Coordinates of C-alpha atoms in Angstrom, one line a residue:
X1 CA -21.5 -8.5 34.0
X2 CA -22.0 -9.1 37.4
X3 CA -23.2 -5.9 39.7
X4 CA -22.4 -7.3 43.2
X5 CA -25.9 -6.4 45.6
X6 CA -23.9 -4.1 47.4
X7 CA -23.5 -1.5 45.4
X8 CA -26.8 -1.8 43.7
X9 CA -28.3 -1.0 47.0
X10 CA -25.6 1.8 47.3
X11 CA -26.9 3.4 44.0
X12 CA -30.3 3.0 44.9
X13 CA -30.2 5.0 48.0
X14 CA -28.0 7.4 46.7
X15 CA -30.2 8.2 44.2
X16 CA -28.8 7.5 40.4
X17 CA -31.8 5.1 39.2
X18 CA -35.0 6.2 38.9
X19 CA -38.2 4.2 39.5
X20 CA -38.2 3.0 36.5
X21 CA -34.9 1.5 36.8
X22 CA -33.0 3.6 33.5
X23 CA -29.8 4.9 34.1
X24 CA -29.3 8.7 34.9
X25 CA -26.5 9.8 36.9
X26 CA -27.1 11.9 39.2
X27 CA -23.7 12.9 40.3
X28 CA -20.3 10.8 41.0
X29 CA -20.3 7.1 41.0
X30 CA -19.9 5.7 44.5
X31 CA -15.9 3.8 43.9
X32 CA -15.5 0.3 44.0
X33 CA -16.7 -1.6 46.7
X34 CA -13.4 -3.6 47.1
X35 CA -10.2 -1.5 45.9
X36 CA -7.7 -1.8 43.3
X37 CA -4.0 -3.6 44.3
X38 CA -2.7 -1.7 41.4
X39 CA -3.3 1.5 39.1
X40 CA -3.3 0.8 35.9
X41 CA 0.4 2.7 35.6
X42 CA 1.4 0.4 37.7
X43 CA 0.6 -2.8 35.2
X44 CA 1.7 -0.8 32.9
X45 CA 5.1 0.0 33.7
X46 CA 8.1 2.2 32.2
X47 CA 9.0 -0.1 29.5
X48 CA 8.0 -2.0 26.5
X49 CA 6.3 -4.7 29.1
X50 CA 4.6 -4.9 32.2
X51 CA 6.7 -5.4 35.1
X52 CA 4.0 -7.5 36.9
X53 CA 3.7 -10.0 34.0
X54 CA 2.0 -13.6 34.8
X55 CA 0.9 -11.5 38.0
X56 CA -2.7 -11.3 39.3
X57 CA -4.0 -7.4 39.9
X58 CA -7.2 -5.9 40.1
X59 CA -7.7 -2.5 39.1
X60 CA -9.9 0.3 38.6
X61 CA -10.5 2.0 35.6
X62 CA -13.0 3.5 32.6
X63 CA -13.9 1.8 29.9
X64 CA -13.0 3.9 26.6
X65 CA -13.7 1.1 24.6
X66 CA -15.5 -2.1 23.4
X67 CA -14.7 -4.6 21.0
X68 CA -16.2 -7.3 22.7
X69 CA -17.5 -9.1 20.1
X70 CA -16.7 -12.3 19.2
X71 CA -15.9 -11.4 15.7
X72 CA -13.7 -7.8 17.0
X73 CA -10.8 -8.0 19.6
X74 CA -13.2 -9.9 21.9
X75 CA -12.1 -7.6 24.7
X76 CA -12.0 -4.0 26.3
X77 CA -9.9 -0.8 26.4
X78 CA -10.0 0.8 30.0
X79 CA -8.3 4.2 31.3
X80 CA -7.6 5.1 34.7
X81 CA -10.0 9.1 34.8
X82 CA -6.6 10.3 37.2
X83 CA -3.7 10.5 35.2
X84 CA -0.4 9.3 37.9
X85 CA 1.6 11.7 36.0
X86 CA 4.4 9.9 34.4
X87 CA 4.9 10.5 31.1
X88 CA 7.0 6.5 31.1
X89 CA 3.8 5.0 32.0
X90 CA 0.0 4.8 29.9
X91 CA -3.0 5.0 32.1
X92 CA -4.6 2.9 29.0
X93 CA -4.8 -1.4 29.8
X94 CA -6.3 -3.8 27.6
X95 CA -8.6 -6.5 28.5
X96 CA -9.3 -9.5 27.5
X97 CA -13.2 -10.0 28.1
X98 CA -16.6 -11.1 27.1
X99 CA -18.0 -9.9 30.4
X100 CA -20.1 -7.5 29.3
X101 CA -19.5 -3.9 30.2
X102 CA -20.3 -0.2 27.5
X103 CA -18.2 2.8 27.3
X104 CA -18.5 4.4 29.9
X105 CA -18.8 2.2 33.3
X106 CA -16.3 2.6 35.7
X107 CA -14.9 -1.6 36.2
X108 CA -12.7 -3.1 38.5
X109 CA -11.2 -6.0 37.1
X110 CA -9.1 -8.9 38.8
X111 CA -7.3 -10.5 36.0
X112 CA -3.7 -11.5 35.1
X113 CA -0.8 -9.5 33.6
X114 CA 0.3 -10.7 30.5
X115 CA 2.0 -10.1 26.8
X116 CA 0.6 -10.9 24.2
X117 CA 1.8 -10.3 20.9
X118 CA 3.5 -6.7 22.5
X119 CA -0.3 -5.7 23.9
X120 CA 0.3 -5.3 27.7
X121 CA -3.4 -6.7 28.6
X122 CA -4.9 -8.5 31.7
X123 CA -5.4 -12.2 30.8
X124 CA -7.4 -14.3 31.8
X125 CA -10.1 -12.5 33.4
X126 CA -11.9 -14.5 36.8
X127 CA -13.9 -10.9 38.1
X128 CA -15.6 -7.7 36.4
X129 CA -17.5 -5.6 37.8
X130 CA -19.5 -2.9 37.1
X131 CA -19.2 0.5 39.9
X132 CA -21.4 2.5 37.6
X133 CA -22.4 4.5 34.3
X134 CA -21.9 7.6 32.1
X135 CA -18.4 8.6 33.2
X136 CA -16.9 10.1 30.4
X137 CA -12.4 9.9 29.9
X138 CA -11.5 12.8 27.1
X139 CA -9.4 11.5 24.2
X140 CA -5.6 12.8 25.0
X141 CA -4.1 15.2 21.9
X142 CA -1.7 14.0 19.9
X143 CA 0.1 14.3 16.8
X144 CA 3.0 12.5 15.1
X145 CA 5.2 12.1 14.5
X146 CA 5.3 11.7 18.6
X147 CA 7.1 13.2 20.8
X148 CA 7.0 10.4 23.4
X149 CA 7.4 6.1 23.3
X150 CA 4.1 5.0 21.8
X151 CA 4.1 2.4 24.6
X152 CA 3.6 5.5 26.6
X153 CA 0.1 6.1 24.6
X154 CA -0.4 2.4 25.0
X155 CA -4.6 0.9 25.6
X156 CA -5.4 5.1 25.7
X157 CA -8.0 6.7 23.8
X158 CA -6.6 9.5 21.5
X159 CA -7.4 11.7 19.5
X160 CA -4.7 12.6 16.2
X161 CA -4.6 17.1 16.1
X162 CA -3.4 17.0 12.0
X163 CA -4.6 15.9 8.4
X164 CA -3.5 11.9 8.0
X165 CA -3.0 10.7 4.7
X166 CA -3.8 7.2 3.6
X167 CA -0.6 6.3 2.5
X168 CA -1.0 2.2 2.3
X169 CA -3.7 -0.1 1.6
X170 CA -2.6 -3.2 1.1
X171 CA -3.9 -4.9 3.4
X172 CA -7.2 -3.4 3.7
X173 CA -9.4 -6.2 2.2
X174 CA -7.2 -8.6 4.3
X175 CA -7.6 -7.2 7.2
X176 CA -8.8 -4.1 7.6
X177 CA -5.8 -2.2 8.4
X178 CA -4.8 1.7 6.7
X179 CA -1.7 2.4 6.7
X180 CA -2.1 6.9 7.4
X181 CA 0.9 9.4 7.7
X182 CA 1.6 12.8 8.4
X183 CA 2.7 15.2 6.3
X184 CA 1.6 13.1 2.9
X185 CA 2.5 10.4 1.4
X186 CA 5.9 8.5 2.2
X187 CA 7.7 8.1 -0.6
X188 CA 10.6 5.7 -0.8
X189 CA 13.9 7.2 0.3
X190 CA 16.0 5.7 -2.4
X191 CA 13.8 7.5 -4.4
X192 CA 15.2 10.8 -4.2
X193 CA 12.3 13.2 -2.6
X194 CA 14.3 13.7 0.7
X195 CA 12.4 11.1 3.2
X196 CA 15.0 8.6 5.3
X197 CA 13.0 6.0 6.8
X198 CA 13.3 6.8 10.5
X199 CA 11.6 9.8 9.4
X200 CA 8.9 8.0 7.6
X201 CA 8.9 5.0 10.7
X202 CA 7.6 8.1 12.7
X203 CA 5.6 9.7 10.7
X204 CA 3.5 6.4 10.4
X205 CA 0.5 4.7 11.7
X206 CA -1.3 1.7 11.7
X207 CA -5.2 2.7 11.4
X208 CA -7.9 -1.0 12.3
X209 CA -10.8 -2.3 12.6
X210 CA -10.3 -3.3 15.4
X211 CA -11.3 -7.1 14.2
X212 CA -9.9 -10.3 14.1
X213 CA -11.9 -11.1 11.2
X214 CA -9.8 -12.0 7.8
X215 CA -11.1 -11.1 4.2
X216 CA -14.8 -9.2 5.8
X217 CA -17.1 -9.5 3.7
X218 CA -17.7 -6.1 3.8
X219 CA -14.8 -4.2 3.2
X220 CA -13.8 -1.4 5.3
X221 CA -13.7 2.4 3.0
X222 CA -14.6 0.7 -0.4
X223 CA -18.0 2.6 -0.5
X224 CA -19.2 3.7 -2.1
X225 CA -16.0 4.9 -3.7
X226 CA -13.1 3.3 -2.8
X227 CA -10.9 4.7 -0.3
X228 CA -7.4 5.5 -2.4
X229 CA -3.9 6.4 -1.0
X230 CA -3.8 10.1 -0.7
X231 CA -6.6 10.3 0.6
X232 CA -7.2 12.3 4.0
X233 CA -9.0 11.6 7.4
X234 CA -8.5 14.8 10.3
X235 CA -9.0 14.3 14.1
X236 CA -9.3 10.8 14.3
X237 CA -10.3 9.3 17.5
X238 CA -9.7 5.7 18.4
X239 CA -7.2 3.2 21.2
X240 CA -4.2 3.2 20.1
X241 CA -2.8 -1.3 20.4
X242 CA -0.4 -3.2 19.4
X243 CA 0.1 -5.9 17.4
X244 CA 1.8 -8.5 15.0
X245 CA 4.8 -6.1 15.2
X246 CA 2.6 -2.5 15.2
X247 CA 0.8 -0.3 16.8
X248 CA -2.0 0.1 16.0
X249 CA -5.7 2.7 16.5
X250 CA -8.4 0.7 16.8
X251 CA -11.0 3.5 16.2
X252 CA -13.7 4.6 18.7
X253 CA -15.3 7.1 15.8
X254 CA -16.0 5.9 12.3
X255 CA -13.0 7.3 10.5
X256 CA -14.4 9.7 7.4
X257 CA -12.0 9.4 4.6
X258 CA -11.8 13.1 2.1
X259 CA -11.6 12.2 -1.0
X260 CA -8.8 13.8 -2.3
X261 CA -6.8 12.1 -4.6
X262 CA -9.3 11.2 -6.7
X263 CA -9.6 8.7 -9.8
X264 CA -7.7 10.5 -12.8
X265 CA -10.5 9.6 -15.7
X266 CA -7.5 9.3 -18.4
X267 CA -3.4 10.2 -18.0
X268 CA -2.7 14.3 -18.6
X269 CA -1.8 15.1 -21.9
X270 CA 2.5 14.9 -23.3
X271 CA 1.6 16.0 -26.3
X272 CA 4.1 15.1 -29.5
X273 CA 3.7 13.2 -32.5
X274 CA 3.7 10.3 -30.6
X275 CA 3.1 8.8 -27.2
X276 CA 4.9 6.0 -26.3
X277 CA 4.6 3.6 -22.9
X278 CA 5.7 1.4 -20.7
X279 CA 2.9 -0.5 -18.5
X280 CA 3.8 -4.0 -16.0
X281 CA 1.0 -6.1 -17.3
X282 CA 1.0 -8.1 -13.5
X283 CA 2.2 -11.7 -14.6
X284 CA -0.3 -11.3 -17.6
X285 CA -0.6 -15.3 -18.5
X286 CA -2.6 -17.0 -20.7
X287 CA -1.5 -20.8 -18.8
X288 CA -3.7 -21.0 -15.9
X289 CA -2.7 -21.2 -12.5
X290 CA 1.2 -20.1 -12.6
X291 CA 1.9 -17.2 -12.0
X292 CA -1.1 -14.8 -13.3
X293 CA -4.7 -15.8 -13.0
X294 CA -5.9 -19.0 -11.8
X295 CA -9.2 -19.4 -13.1
X296 CA -10.5 -19.0 -16.1
X297 CA -13.4 -16.4 -15.1
X298 CA -9.7 -14.6 -13.4
X299 CA -8.5 -14.7 -16.9
X300 CA -11.3 -13.0 -18.2
X301 CA -11.1 -10.2 -15.5
X302 CA -8.1 -9.6 -15.7
X303 CA -7.9 -9.6 -19.4
X304 CA -10.8 -7.2 -19.3
X305 CA -8.9 -4.5 -16.8
X306 CA -5.6 -4.6 -19.2
X307 CA -7.7 -3.8 -22.0
X308 CA -9.6 -1.0 -20.2
X309 CA -6.0 0.0 -20.0
X310 CA -3.8 0.3 -22.3
X311 CA -6.9 1.8 -24.3
X312 CA -7.3 4.5 -21.3
X313 CA -3.7 5.4 -22.0
X314 CA -4.2 5.3 -25.5
X315 CA -0.4 5.3 -26.4
X316 CA 1.2 4.4 -29.4
X317 CA 3.3 2.4 -28.3
X318 CA 4.0 0.6 -25.5
X319 CA 6.7 -1.8 -23.6
X320 CA 5.3 -4.7 -21.6
X321 CA 6.7 -6.2 -18.8
X322 CA 5.7 -9.9 -16.8
X323 CA 4.0 -11.2 -19.5
X324 CA 3.9 -15.1 -20.0
X325 CA 7.0 -16.4 -22.1
X326 CA 4.9 -19.4 -24.5
X327 CA 6.6 -18.2 -27.5
X328 CA 3.4 -15.7 -29.1
X329 CA 0.4 -16.9 -27.1
X330 CA 0.4 -14.9 -24.5
X331 CA 1.2 -11.7 -26.3
X332 CA -1.8 -12.7 -28.9
X333 CA -3.8 -12.5 -26.7
X334 CA -3.8 -9.4 -25.3
X335 CA -3.0 -8.1 -29.0
X336 CA -6.2 -10.1 -30.3
X337 CA -8.3 -8.8 -27.3
X338 CA -7.6 -5.0 -27.6
X339 CA -8.0 -5.1 -31.6
X340 CA -11.5 -6.6 -30.7
X341 CA -12.1 -3.3 -28.9
X342 CA -10.5 -0.6 -31.4
X343 CA -10.5 -2.3 -34.4
X344 CA -9.5 -5.2 -36.4
X345 CA -5.8 -4.2 -37.2
X346 CA -5.4 -1.4 -34.7
X347 CA -1.9 -3.5 -33.1
X348 CA 0.9 -5.4 -33.6
X349 CA 3.4 -6.9 -32.0
X350 CA 7.2 -7.2 -32.1
X351 CA 8.3 -10.4 -32.1
X352 CA 10.9 -10.4 -29.6
X353 CA 14.2 -12.8 -31.0
X354 CA 14.9 -13.8 -27.6
X355 CA 13.3 -13.6 -24.8
X356 CA 15.1 -15.6 -22.5
X357 CA 14.5 -19.0 -20.4
X358 CA 12.1 -16.7 -17.3
X359 CA 8.1 -17.4 -16.7
X360 CA 8.5 -13.7 -18.1
X361 CA 9.6 -12.1 -20.5
X362 CA 9.5 -8.3 -21.6
X363 CA 6.7 -7.8 -25.0
X364 CA 6.2 -4.6 -27.5
X365 CA 2.8 -3.7 -29.0
X366 CA 2.0 -0.8 -31.6
X367 CA -0.2 1.1 -33.1
X368 CA -0.5 0.0 -37.1
X369 CA -1.4 3.2 -38.5
X370 CA 1.0 5.4 -36.7
X371 CA 4.4 3.5 -36.3
X372 CA 6.1 1.2 -38.6
X373 CA 8.9 -1.0 -37.5
X374 CA 12.6 0.0 -38.9
X375 CA 14.1 -3.1 -39.3
X376 CA 14.8 -6.2 -37.2
X377 CA 13.9 -6.6 -34.2
X378 CA 17.0 -7.5 -31.3
X379 CA 17.7 -8.1 -28.1
X380 CA 21.1 -8.4 -26.3
X381 CA 23.2 -12.0 -25.2
X382 CA 24.5 -10.7 -22.0
X383 CA 24.2 -13.3 -19.8
X384 CA 23.6 -10.7 -17.1
X385 CA 20.2 -10.5 -18.1
X386 CA 17.7 -12.7 -16.6
X387 CA 15.0 -11.0 -18.6
X388 CA 17.0 -9.7 -22.3
X389 CA 15.8 -6.7 -23.4
X390 CA 13.3 -6.4 -26.6
X391 CA 14.9 -3.4 -28.9
X392 CA 13.1 -2.2 -32.1
X393 CA 13.0 1.1 -33.9
X394 CA 10.3 2.7 -34.9
X395 CA 9.6 5.3 -38.0
X396 CA 6.1 7.6 -38.7
X397 CA 3.9 4.9 -40.0
X398 CA 3.5 8.1 -42.4
X399 CA 6.2 9.0 -43.5
X400 CA 9.1 11.4 -42.8
X401 CA 10.5 12.7 -39.4
X402 CA 13.0 10.7 -37.6
X403 CA 13.4 7.6 -36.0
X404 CA 13.6 6.6 -32.3
X405 CA 14.1 3.0 -30.4
X406 CA 12.8 1.5 -27.9
X407 CA 14.5 -0.9 -25.4
X408 CA 12.2 -2.1 -23.5
X409 CA 13.7 -3.4 -19.8
X410 CA 12.6 -5.5 -17.6
X411 CA 15.9 -5.5 -14.8
X412 CA 16.1 -7.9 -11.6
X413 CA 13.6 -7.8 -8.7
X414 CA 14.8 -7.0 -5.3
X415 CA 13.9 -9.9 -3.5
X416 CA 16.5 -11.9 -2.2
X417 CA 16.0 -15.3 -3.1
X418 CA 19.0 -17.3 -3.8
X419 CA 21.9 -13.9 -3.7
X420 CA 25.0 -13.8 -2.7
X421 CA 27.8 -12.2 -2.5
X422 CA 27.6 -8.0 -3.7
X423 CA 23.6 -9.2 -4.4
X424 CA 23.2 -9.7 -1.0
X425 CA 21.7 -6.1 0.4
X426 CA 24.1 -4.1 1.5
X427 CA 22.0 -1.9 3.3
X428 CA 21.4 1.1 2.2
X429 CA 17.9 0.9 1.1
X430 CA 18.6 -0.4 -2.8
X431 CA 17.6 -3.8 -1.5
X432 CA 19.2 -7.5 -2.6
X433 CA 20.9 -8.1 -6.9
X434 CA 21.5 -4.3 -6.4
X435 CA 24.8 -4.8 -8.4
X436 CA 23.2 -7.3 -10.9
X437 CA 20.6 -4.0 -11.7
X438 CA 23.7 -1.5 -12.4
X439 CA 25.1 -4.3 -14.2
X440 CA 21.8 -3.9 -16.6
X441 CA 21.8 -0.7 -16.8
X442 CA 25.5 -0.5 -17.8
X443 CA 25.2 -3.1 -21.1
X444 CA 22.2 -1.4 -21.9
X445 CA 23.8 1.8 -21.7
X446 CA 26.6 0.0 -24.4
X447 CA 24.1 -1.8 -26.1
X448 CA 22.3 1.7 -26.6
X449 CA 25.0 3.8 -28.2
X450 CA 24.7 2.1 -31.2
X451 CA 21.5 2.6 -31.8
X452 CA 19.9 5.9 -32.6
X453 CA 17.6 7.8 -30.9
X454 CA 17.3 5.1 -27.8
X455 CA 14.5 5.6 -25.4
X456 CA 15.2 3.5 -22.8
X457 CA 12.1 2.2 -20.7
X458 CA 10.6 -0.7 -18.7
X459 CA 10.7 -1.3 -15.1
X460 CA 14.0 -1.0 -13.3
X461 CA 12.9 -2.2 -10.4
X462 CA 14.7 1.3 -8.7
X463 CA 14.3 3.8 -7.7
X464 CA 15.3 6.7 -9.2
X465 CA 18.4 7.5 -6.3
X466 CA 19.5 4.6 -7.6
X467 CA 22.3 3.4 -8.7
X468 CA 20.9 1.6 -11.9
X469 CA 19.1 5.3 -12.5
X470 CA 22.4 6.8 -11.8
X471 CA 24.1 4.9 -14.3
X472 CA 22.1 5.2 -16.7
X473 CA 22.3 9.4 -16.7
X474 CA 25.9 8.8 -16.2
X475 CA 25.5 7.9 -19.7
X476 CA 23.8 10.6 -21.1
X477 CA 20.2 9.6 -21.0
X478 CA 17.7 11.5 -19.4
X479 CA 14.5 10.9 -16.7
X480 CA 11.8 12.4 -19.0
X481 CA 9.2 12.5 -14.9
X482 CA 11.5 14.3 -13.3
X483 CA 11.8 17.0 -16.7
X484 CA 7.5 17.4 -16.7
X485 CA 5.9 15.0 -13.7
X486 CA 5.5 16.8 -10.2
X487 CA 7.3 15.5 -7.7
X488 CA 4.7 14.3 -5.6
X489 CA 3.1 13.0 -8.2
X490 CA 6.2 11.5 -9.0
X491 CA 6.0 7.3 -8.3
X492 CA 4.7 4.2 -9.9
X493 CA 4.9 1.7 -6.7
X494 CA 3.9 1.6 -3.6
X495 CA 5.6 -0.8 -1.1
X496 CA 5.0 -1.2 2.6
X497 CA 3.5 1.8 2.3
X498 CA 6.2 4.4 1.0
X499 CA 5.8 5.3 -3.0
X500 CA 7.8 5.5 -5.5
X501 CA 9.2 5.5 -9.5
X502 CA 10.2 1.4 -10.3
X503 CA 8.6 2.4 -13.9
X504 CA 10.9 4.5 -16.1
X505 CA 11.4 6.6 -19.6
X506 CA 14.9 7.7 -19.9
X507 CA 15.6 8.9 -24.0
X508 CA 19.4 9.2 -25.0
X509 CA 20.7 12.8 -25.5
X510 CA 19.9 13.3 -28.8
X511 CA 16.4 13.0 -27.9
X512 CA 15.6 13.8 -25.3
X513 CA 15.1 17.7 -26.3
X514 CA 12.1 16.0 -28.3
X515 CA 10.6 14.6 -25.6
X516 CA 7.3 16.7 -25.1
X517 CA 5.6 16.0 -21.7
X518 CA 5.2 12.9 -19.5
X519 CA 2.9 11.8 -17.0
X520 CA 2.1 8.9 -14.9
X521 CA -1.7 7.5 -14.6
X522 CA -2.4 6.6 -11.7
X523 CA -4.9 4.3 -11.7
X524 CA -3.1 1.3 -10.0
X525 CA -0.6 1.9 -7.3
X526 CA -3.0 4.6 -5.2
X527 CA -5.7 1.7 -5.5
X528 CA -6.9 -0.9 -2.7
X529 CA -5.2 -4.7 -3.9
X530 CA -9.2 -5.6 -2.5
X531 CA -10.1 -4.1 -6.0
X532 CA -7.8 -6.5 -8.6
X533 CA -8.8 -9.5 -10.9
X534 CA -8.6 -12.5 -7.9
X535 CA -11.9 -14.0 -6.8
X536 CA -10.8 -16.3 -4.1
X537 CA -10.5 -13.1 -1.8
X538 CA -12.6 -10.6 -3.0
X539 CA -16.1 -9.6 -2.4
X540 CA -18.1 -9.8 -6.0
X541 CA -19.6 -6.7 -6.2
X542 CA -15.7 -5.1 -5.5
X543 CA -14.7 -5.8 -8.9
X544 CA -15.8 -3.2 -12.0
X545 CA -14.0 -3.6 -15.8
X546 CA -12.3 -0.9 -15.8
X547 CA -9.1 -0.1 -15.4
X548 CA -8.0 0.7 -12.0
X549 CA -6.1 -1.7 -10.1
X550 CA -5.3 -3.9 -13.5
X551 CA -1.6 -4.6 -12.3
X552 CA 0.0 -2.8 -9.0
X553 CA 3.0 -0.5 -11.0
X554 CA 1.4 2.3 -13.6
X555 CA 1.9 3.0 -16.5
X556 CA 4.7 6.1 -17.2
X557 CA 4.2 7.6 -20.7
X558 CA 6.2 11.1 -23.3
X559 CA 5.1 12.4 -26.1
X560 CA 7.1 12.9 -28.7
X561 CA 7.7 15.5 -31.1
X562 CA 9.9 13.6 -34.1
X563 CA 8.8 16.5 -37.4

């Protein structure tokens, strides 16, 4: 930190320090002797970028946020204590410099005005002079959605005067980031909750950690209990920065989250004689370093979590997605581990008669004491399927009751690789390959016409209000979570900070009245990615051999009254 001799003499003469040298303010500090060439608002300008780009300027302001450490932002934020009153311009600015300053210092900074990743800043900086200490800039209270362009707040100290909800934790372990939203979590616009993409974007805020470290050893908000999507914070205070395509809040006070979305210990009761579920396993592979675990250690961690989830689910039959397509090897390994925990022969599996050629396929496991397969397993040879469905009729093992037929599916994903023609993204929010998924839904409807009491379930890669699901409901199928699960709980997957239901259970007309309940067990989608089975970036202390973050999809389950 550089302090001019004249400034020190002036400070001593004014009696602003004690004889012991402690900095005790007794009045407003003298202004810097050298006048500023520009106000901060002039450097920021009225647009997205500084109008003084590339020019050397000298500004005066008060330090509102100190992020100078090498593992942080290597700079600090300053704000004009006398705002210019123009709502189109910001009164805050980032200074890329490690010259020592402290929050509350009045500083005179000389540097070049530039844009870096969307952020207006001074860099390089040739001089930082501290002109006084102990000043306070009160945060500006704002609410989401902002009534002004966020650019007009860039670099300023803000306080969000409302409850904000964690709506995305995907980058928490990687970059220390959490996406927050006003008015509760964000839902996918095509999931039937009445939201729009534009409305969601206005309601969101990215909370950063003021650090540039990737994969930090100490991940924020993971101890002693991990942050979950749905947890909330009030009175968030920090500086609105920008980088990597997003406005982001760098906190100046440690955020405190209320555990408003506690972990569900067990799934809600669904009643009935039989419980039937669908669960995407997130690439359960026995072959290492392909799509699932890279090492034997990761594989052991993965199967331990999957078994914990399946045991906790305690369904009588489960349709599984993303199981390695290597004959019976992967599914047998999973069932063997289940039976080691539940008892010899407790679970069996149905051999897929046409698993297709994809690396993954659908599978089906069941409790042998509860259900008995009726007739052979079936599938479809329709080339529309990348991963052909698995069809199996069951009866109660004890005899009596009506049979039901599980049709296990994993429709084409929304990824755009190799998409052409109608499979390209049509800009309607349904992503790529929507036409293919609609064709798959039609094929399932046709296949089910010859089945008794069909139950279509699985990862349809389509949200509830999208065309593939509507195709099935138009054919007479009834979505069961829409009947039994409250709208705010009706999600199984989170993508880009927006929750939605990709995993469905739909019952045929005759079977639907026999459904006694439905639930989605939120053990995965609300949990941070950093808690999963991977070892390459995840701190070892965060791993637990439990059901939480056993996958990226939540299992969905229904109860059936068959007697």
